[in-house]
Amino acid sequence: MPAVSLYAEGEEAMLALGARLATLTEGQGIIYLHGDLGAGKTTLSRGIVRGFGHVGAVKSPTFTLVEPYELGDKRIFHFDLYRLADPEELEFLGIRDYFDGASLCLIEWPQRGAGVLPKADLDITISPQESGRALLLQPHSARAEAWCTALCA
Ligand code: ADP
Ligand code: MG
């Protein structure tokens, strides 16, 4: 399936897109978030986490590398690997437990964990465009293709 292009004009549109994606995933899968600092990776992650009912803040876990959320029977792990010096460090976080297939993992700066992170269902690349953000969604699994198809509909 070819990549899907979307456009979000403003932060609220980004949060709404995240909430739709949350519903589609049903809380399972691995999503890589690409884009420069300030692209909107954390904003989209916030929309996803809030989509599962979280009401508090959702910040980039820059220093702790990962922030877990338990929302009802869903488990979401939000990673920001910007400060990861070596992919091997991920082993010390006990990441195997996070990627057990029963959780949703959102990963900012996944390239820093190359070789240790499991493969993504979906790559999302965000880039500033005019006053909003262009998003390119590239699915790598049947379930991610279904999410993309639903998002374009
Ligand atoms: P990142 O995690 O990629 O570094 P952030 O999610 O922290 O980026 O967002 C940086 C800024 O971009 C924030 O001020 C946010 O309000 C803004 N932003 C996010 N999404 C959009 C959008 N779709 N349109 C316009 N501004 C956005
Ligand atoms: Mg961020």
Coordinates of C-alpha atoms and ligand atoms in Angstrom, one line a residue, residues 41-42 60 80 108, ligand 2:
K41 CA 5.4 14.3 17.4
T42 CA 4.5 14.9 21.0
S60 CA 8.0 14.2 25.8
D80 CA 11.3 9.9 23.3
E108 CA 9.8 9.6 18.9
Ligands
MG2 MG 8.7 15.6 21.3

